[in-house]
Coordinates of C-alpha atoms in Angstrom, one line a residue:
M12 CA -136.6 21.5 -80.8
T13 CA -133.2 19.9 -80.4
A14 CA -131.0 21.4 -77.7
P15 CA -127.7 22.8 -78.8
I16 CA -124.7 20.6 -78.2
E17 CA -122.5 21.9 -75.4
A18 CA -118.8 22.2 -76.2
T19 CA -116.4 20.6 -73.8
G20 CA -113.7 22.6 -72.1
A21 CA -111.0 20.9 -74.2
E22 CA -112.8 21.8 -77.4
Q23 CA -113.2 25.4 -76.3
Q24 CA -109.5 25.7 -75.5
A25 CA -108.4 24.2 -78.9
Q26 CA -106.6 26.7 -81.1
P27 CA -105.9 26.6 -84.8
D28 CA -102.1 26.6 -84.1
A29 CA -102.6 23.4 -82.1
V30 CA -103.6 21.5 -85.2
L31 CA -100.0 21.9 -86.5
A32 CA -98.4 21.1 -83.2
G33 CA -95.7 18.5 -83.6
S34 CA -95.9 18.9 -87.4
D35 CA -92.7 19.3 -89.5
R36 CA -94.2 22.0 -91.6
K37 CA -92.4 25.4 -91.5
A38 CA -94.2 28.6 -91.1
I39 CA -94.9 30.4 -94.4
Q40 CA -92.6 33.3 -94.9
G41 CA -92.8 36.2 -97.3
R42 CA -90.0 36.6 -99.8
S43 CA -88.5 39.9 -101.0
L44 CA -88.2 40.7 -104.7
G45 CA -84.5 40.0 -104.5
Q46 CA -85.1 36.5 -103.1
I47 CA -87.7 35.8 -105.8
A48 CA -85.3 36.9 -108.5
W49 CA -82.5 34.8 -107.0
M50 CA -84.8 31.7 -107.1
R51 CA -85.6 32.3 -110.7
L52 CA -81.9 32.8 -111.6
K53 CA -80.9 29.6 -109.8
R54 CA -83.4 27.6 -111.9
D55 CA -81.7 28.9 -115.1
K56 CA -78.9 26.5 -115.5
V57 CA -77.4 28.2 -118.6
A58 CA -77.3 31.6 -116.8
M59 CA -75.7 30.0 -113.7
G60 CA -73.1 28.4 -115.9
G61 CA -72.3 31.8 -117.4
A62 CA -72.1 33.2 -113.9
V63 CA -69.6 30.5 -112.8
V64 CA -67.4 31.2 -115.8
V65 CA -67.5 35.0 -115.1
L66 CA -66.7 34.4 -111.4
L67 CA -63.7 32.2 -112.3
L68 CA -62.4 34.8 -114.7
I69 CA -62.7 37.5 -112.0
V70 CA -60.9 35.4 -109.4
M71 CA -58.1 34.4 -111.8
S72 CA -57.6 38.1 -112.7
L73 CA -57.2 39.2 -109.1
P74 CA -53.7 40.5 -108.1
G75 CA -51.7 37.7 -106.7
V76 CA -53.9 35.0 -108.0
T77 CA -52.7 35.6 -111.6
E78 CA -49.1 35.5 -110.6
L79 CA -49.6 32.3 -108.5
L80 CA -51.4 30.5 -111.4
S81 CA -48.7 31.7 -113.8
R82 CA -45.9 30.3 -111.6
T83 CA -47.7 27.1 -110.9
F84 CA -48.9 26.1 -114.3
G85 CA -46.7 28.0 -116.7
S86 CA -43.9 30.6 -116.6
P87 CA -43.8 34.5 -116.5
P88 CA -45.6 36.0 -119.5
N89 CA -42.6 37.7 -121.0
Q90 CA -40.0 35.0 -120.4
F91 CA -38.5 33.6 -123.7
H92 CA -38.0 29.9 -124.3
Q93 CA -35.8 29.9 -127.4
N94 CA -34.8 26.3 -126.7
L95 CA -38.4 25.2 -127.3
V96 CA -38.6 26.9 -130.7
D97 CA -37.5 25.3 -134.0
P98 CA -34.6 27.5 -135.2
T99 CA -35.4 26.7 -138.9
L100 CA -39.2 27.2 -139.1
G101 CA -39.6 29.4 -136.0
G102 CA -42.5 27.3 -134.7
P103 CA -42.8 25.5 -131.4
M104 CA -41.1 22.1 -131.2
G105 CA -43.2 19.1 -130.4
S106 CA -46.9 18.4 -131.2
L107 CA -49.9 20.7 -130.7
G108 CA -47.9 23.9 -130.6
G109 CA -45.6 22.8 -127.8
I110 CA -48.3 21.9 -125.3
S111 CA -46.7 20.1 -122.3
A112 CA -47.0 19.9 -118.5
D113 CA -45.0 23.1 -118.2
H114 CA -46.9 24.9 -120.9
P115 CA -50.6 23.7 -120.9
F116 CA -51.6 26.1 -123.7
G117 CA -48.4 25.8 -125.7
I118 CA -45.9 28.5 -126.5
E119 CA -45.7 31.4 -129.0
P120 CA -43.7 30.9 -132.2
I121 CA -40.4 32.8 -132.7
N122 CA -39.9 33.8 -129.0
G123 CA -41.5 30.8 -127.1
R124 CA -43.4 32.8 -124.5
D125 CA -45.9 30.8 -122.5
L126 CA -49.5 31.2 -123.8
F127 CA -51.2 30.2 -120.6
S128 CA -49.6 33.0 -118.6
R129 CA -50.2 35.6 -121.4
I130 CA -53.9 34.6 -121.5
L131 CA -54.2 35.1 -117.8
F132 CA -52.6 38.5 -117.8
G133 CA -54.5 39.4 -120.9
A134 CA -57.8 38.6 -119.1
R135 CA -56.8 41.0 -116.3
V136 CA -56.4 43.8 -118.9
S137 CA -59.6 43.0 -120.7
L138 CA -61.8 42.7 -117.6
L139 CA -60.3 45.8 -116.0
I140 CA -60.9 48.0 -119.0
G141 CA -64.4 46.4 -119.7
V142 CA -65.6 46.8 -116.1
L143 CA -64.2 50.3 -115.5
A144 CA -65.5 51.6 -118.9
T145 CA -68.9 50.1 -118.1
L146 CA -68.9 51.9 -114.7
V147 CA -68.2 55.2 -116.4
S148 CA -71.0 54.6 -118.9
V149 CA -73.4 53.6 -116.3
V150 CA -72.8 56.6 -114.0
I151 CA -73.0 59.1 -116.8
G152 CA -75.9 57.4 -118.6
T153 CA -77.9 56.9 -115.4
V154 CA -77.5 60.6 -114.3
M155 CA -78.3 62.0 -117.7
G156 CA -81.1 59.6 -118.4
I157 CA -82.9 60.1 -115.0
I158 CA -82.6 63.9 -115.4
A159 CA -84.0 63.8 -118.9
G160 CA -86.8 61.5 -118.1
Y161 CA -87.9 63.2 -114.9
F162 CA -87.8 66.9 -115.9
G163 CA -88.7 66.5 -119.6
G164 CA -89.3 69.6 -121.7
W165 CA -86.2 71.5 -122.9
V166 CA -84.0 69.6 -120.6
D167 CA -85.1 66.3 -122.2
T168 CA -84.6 67.8 -125.6
I169 CA -81.1 69.0 -125.0
I170 CA -80.0 65.7 -123.5
A171 CA -81.7 63.7 -126.3
R172 CA -79.9 65.7 -129.0
L173 CA -76.6 65.2 -127.0
M174 CA -77.2 61.5 -127.1
D175 CA -77.8 61.6 -130.9
I176 CA -74.4 63.4 -131.3
F177 CA -72.6 60.8 -129.3
L178 CA -74.2 57.9 -131.1
A179 CA -73.3 59.4 -134.5
F180 CA -69.7 60.1 -133.4
P181 CA -67.0 57.9 -135.2
L182 CA -65.7 56.3 -132.1
V183 CA -63.3 53.9 -133.6
L184 CA -61.6 56.6 -135.7
F185 CA -61.5 59.0 -132.7
A186 CA -60.0 56.3 -130.5
I187 CA -57.3 55.4 -133.0
S188 CA -56.3 59.1 -133.5
L189 CA -56.4 59.9 -129.8
V190 CA -54.5 56.9 -128.5
G191 CA -52.0 57.2 -131.2
V192 CA -50.9 60.7 -130.2
I193 CA -51.0 60.6 -126.4
P194 CA -47.6 61.2 -124.7
N195 CA -45.9 58.5 -122.8
K196 CA -46.5 60.3 -119.4
M197 CA -49.5 62.4 -118.3
L198 CA -51.6 63.0 -115.2
G199 CA -49.2 60.8 -113.1
L200 CA -49.6 57.8 -115.4
E201 CA -47.2 56.5 -117.9
G202 CA -46.8 53.6 -120.4
N203 CA -49.6 51.1 -120.6
D204 CA -51.3 52.4 -117.4
L205 CA -51.8 55.7 -119.2
R206 CA -53.1 53.9 -122.3
M207 CA -55.5 51.8 -120.2
G208 CA -56.8 55.0 -118.6
V209 CA -57.3 56.6 -122.0
L210 CA -59.1 53.5 -123.3
V211 CA -61.4 53.5 -120.2
F212 CA -62.3 57.1 -120.8
I213 CA -62.9 56.8 -124.5
I214 CA -65.0 53.6 -124.3
G215 CA -66.9 54.6 -121.2
F216 CA -67.5 58.3 -122.0
F217 CA -68.8 57.7 -125.6
N218 CA -71.0 54.7 -124.8
W219 CA -73.2 56.3 -122.1
P220 CA -76.1 57.2 -124.5
Y221 CA -77.0 53.5 -124.8
I222 CA -77.9 53.1 -121.2
G223 CA -79.0 56.7 -121.0
R224 CA -81.9 56.0 -123.3
I225 CA -83.0 53.0 -121.4
I226 CA -82.9 54.9 -118.1
R227 CA -84.8 57.8 -119.7
G228 CA -87.6 55.5 -120.8
Q229 CA -87.9 53.9 -117.4
T230 CA -87.9 57.2 -115.7
L231 CA -90.7 58.6 -117.9
S232 CA -92.8 55.7 -116.6
L233 CA -91.8 56.0 -113.0
R234 CA -92.4 59.7 -112.6
E235 CA -96.1 59.1 -113.1
R236 CA -96.4 56.5 -110.3
E237 CA -98.2 57.0 -107.1
F238 CA -95.2 57.0 -104.8
V239 CA -93.6 59.9 -106.7
D240 CA -96.9 61.9 -106.4
A241 CA -96.9 61.1 -102.7
A242 CA -93.3 62.3 -102.3
R243 CA -94.2 65.6 -104.1
S244 CA -97.3 66.1 -102.0
M245 CA -95.1 65.8 -98.8
G246 CA -92.9 68.6 -100.1
A247 CA -89.9 66.4 -101.1
R248 CA -87.3 68.1 -103.3
N249 CA -86.5 67.0 -106.8
T250 CA -83.1 65.7 -105.8
H251 CA -84.7 63.6 -103.1
I252 CA -87.3 62.2 -105.5
L253 CA -84.7 61.4 -108.1
F254 CA -82.1 59.7 -106.0
K255 CA -84.3 58.3 -103.1
E256 CA -87.5 57.3 -104.9
V257 CA -86.8 56.9 -108.6
L258 CA -83.2 55.6 -108.6
P259 CA -83.8 52.5 -106.3
N260 CA -86.5 51.4 -108.8
L261 CA -83.9 51.5 -111.6
V262 CA -81.4 49.1 -110.0
A263 CA -82.7 46.1 -112.0
P264 CA -82.3 47.6 -115.5
I265 CA -79.0 49.1 -114.6
L266 CA -77.6 45.7 -113.4
V267 CA -79.0 43.9 -116.4
Y268 CA -77.6 46.4 -119.0
S269 CA -74.3 46.5 -117.2
T270 CA -73.7 42.8 -117.5
L271 CA -74.5 43.1 -121.2
L272 CA -72.3 46.2 -121.8
I273 CA -69.2 44.6 -120.3
P274 CA -68.7 42.1 -123.1
T275 CA -69.2 44.8 -125.7
N276 CA -66.5 46.9 -124.1
I277 CA -64.2 43.9 -123.9
L278 CA -64.7 43.3 -127.6
F279 CA -64.0 47.0 -128.3
E280 CA -60.8 46.9 -126.3
A281 CA -59.7 43.8 -128.2
A282 CA -60.5 45.4 -131.5
L283 CA -58.3 48.5 -130.6
S284 CA -55.5 46.3 -129.5
F285 CA -55.8 44.3 -132.7
L286 CA -55.5 47.5 -134.6
G287 CA -52.3 48.4 -132.7
V288 CA -53.7 51.3 -130.6
G289 CA -54.4 49.4 -127.4
I290 CA -51.9 47.9 -124.9
N291 CA -48.3 48.1 -126.1
P292 CA -46.2 45.0 -126.2
P293 CA -44.6 43.2 -124.4
D294 CA -47.6 43.4 -122.0
P295 CA -50.2 40.8 -123.1
S296 CA -53.7 41.6 -124.4
W297 CA -56.0 39.3 -126.2
G298 CA -56.4 41.6 -129.2
G299 CA -52.7 42.1 -129.4
M300 CA -52.1 38.4 -129.4
L301 CA -54.6 37.9 -132.3
S302 CA -52.9 40.7 -134.2
A303 CA -49.5 39.1 -133.8
A304 CA -51.0 35.7 -134.8
T305 CA -52.2 36.9 -138.2
E306 CA -48.7 36.4 -139.6
L307 CA -48.0 33.2 -137.8
Y308 CA -51.2 31.2 -138.1
T309 CA -49.8 29.0 -140.8
V310 CA -46.9 28.0 -138.5
A311 CA -48.9 27.7 -135.3
P312 CA -52.7 27.7 -135.7
H313 CA -53.2 27.4 -131.9
F314 CA -51.7 30.9 -131.5
V315 CA -54.9 32.2 -133.1
I316 CA -57.3 29.7 -131.5
V317 CA -56.3 30.2 -127.9
P318 CA -56.8 34.0 -127.6
G319 CA -59.8 33.8 -129.9
L320 CA -61.5 31.2 -127.7
A321 CA -60.7 33.3 -124.6
I322 CA -62.5 36.2 -126.1
F323 CA -65.4 34.1 -127.3
I324 CA -65.9 32.3 -123.9
T325 CA -65.7 35.5 -121.9
V326 CA -68.2 37.4 -124.1
L327 CA -70.5 34.4 -124.2
A328 CA -70.5 33.9 -120.4
F329 CA -71.3 37.5 -119.8
N330 CA -74.1 37.5 -122.3
L331 CA -75.6 34.3 -121.0
F332 CA -75.5 35.6 -117.4
G333 CA -77.0 39.0 -118.5
D334 CA -79.9 37.3 -120.3
G335 CA -80.6 35.1 -117.3
L336 CA -80.4 38.1 -115.0
R337 CA -82.8 40.0 -117.2
D338 CA -85.3 37.1 -117.2
A339 CA -85.0 36.7 -113.4
L340 CA -85.6 40.4 -112.6
D341 CA -88.3 40.9 -115.2
P342 CA -90.0 37.6 -116.3
R343 CA -92.5 39.5 -118.5
A344 CA -89.6 40.4 -120.8
R345 CA -89.2 36.8 -122.0

């Protein structure tokens, strides 16, 4: 019988960690769900391109930045340049709608206002109304959806019927009639500030059922999960379960749907301004610029193209970013 081989002292003292001593390899670290989602999002070049455009729009719309860009690359949005307008035809003098170093997007016909500055200030209006209206819709829709999905029964029935009523409501006609009759001053607001507040209320308050249905469906699934049963067994109240257990698991769909709802609200605001019930002139808005261009597109086609492209690029960027964010947070939805 062969005798067992005796281990030397050095071999007995060798530890697994010593094998990697001096190696350049890093210790393996766990990643959170947020880190994993961020890695997926970074690999989506289209979504990241949309995110960059959205970020640039937000930065350019910040107070102070818009004014600085307007002074640097153009002129104040309501400043007339009659000397640059053809007195006979009413169109901009020069080629390509009066595009020059002082007016990179050209000027408006008839009055000669700088298009670059008006696009910048119009972006502030569109983003502000779109984001605030989305915030109103998300808050109302999340609260109503989570209550309907968690409690069910007659509560779910009442909220579901309320959603059907809001979805069947003629929103465009209501917005036109309401905005058209509001006074010039109310609740401490006046002029276009009041009209923006009314638009935020109308768009946000009547669009909450869309996100409400999504949150209701997610809550119906979450309320049957083990962590909810564990919270109930420990004596947690319904409010605690709703806002401490269920709501954190709804952050992903809320974020995704919010990024997809913002461009819809921007389009709705542009449509109302195009119909003449949005922001009053001379303050610029993209829909108002398109409305004014319908009578001048034969003289200056760029007057239609520039605000139209601004709306198109903004909506496209938000949609691309929203689609990429959805794929990053829930890759099974692809």
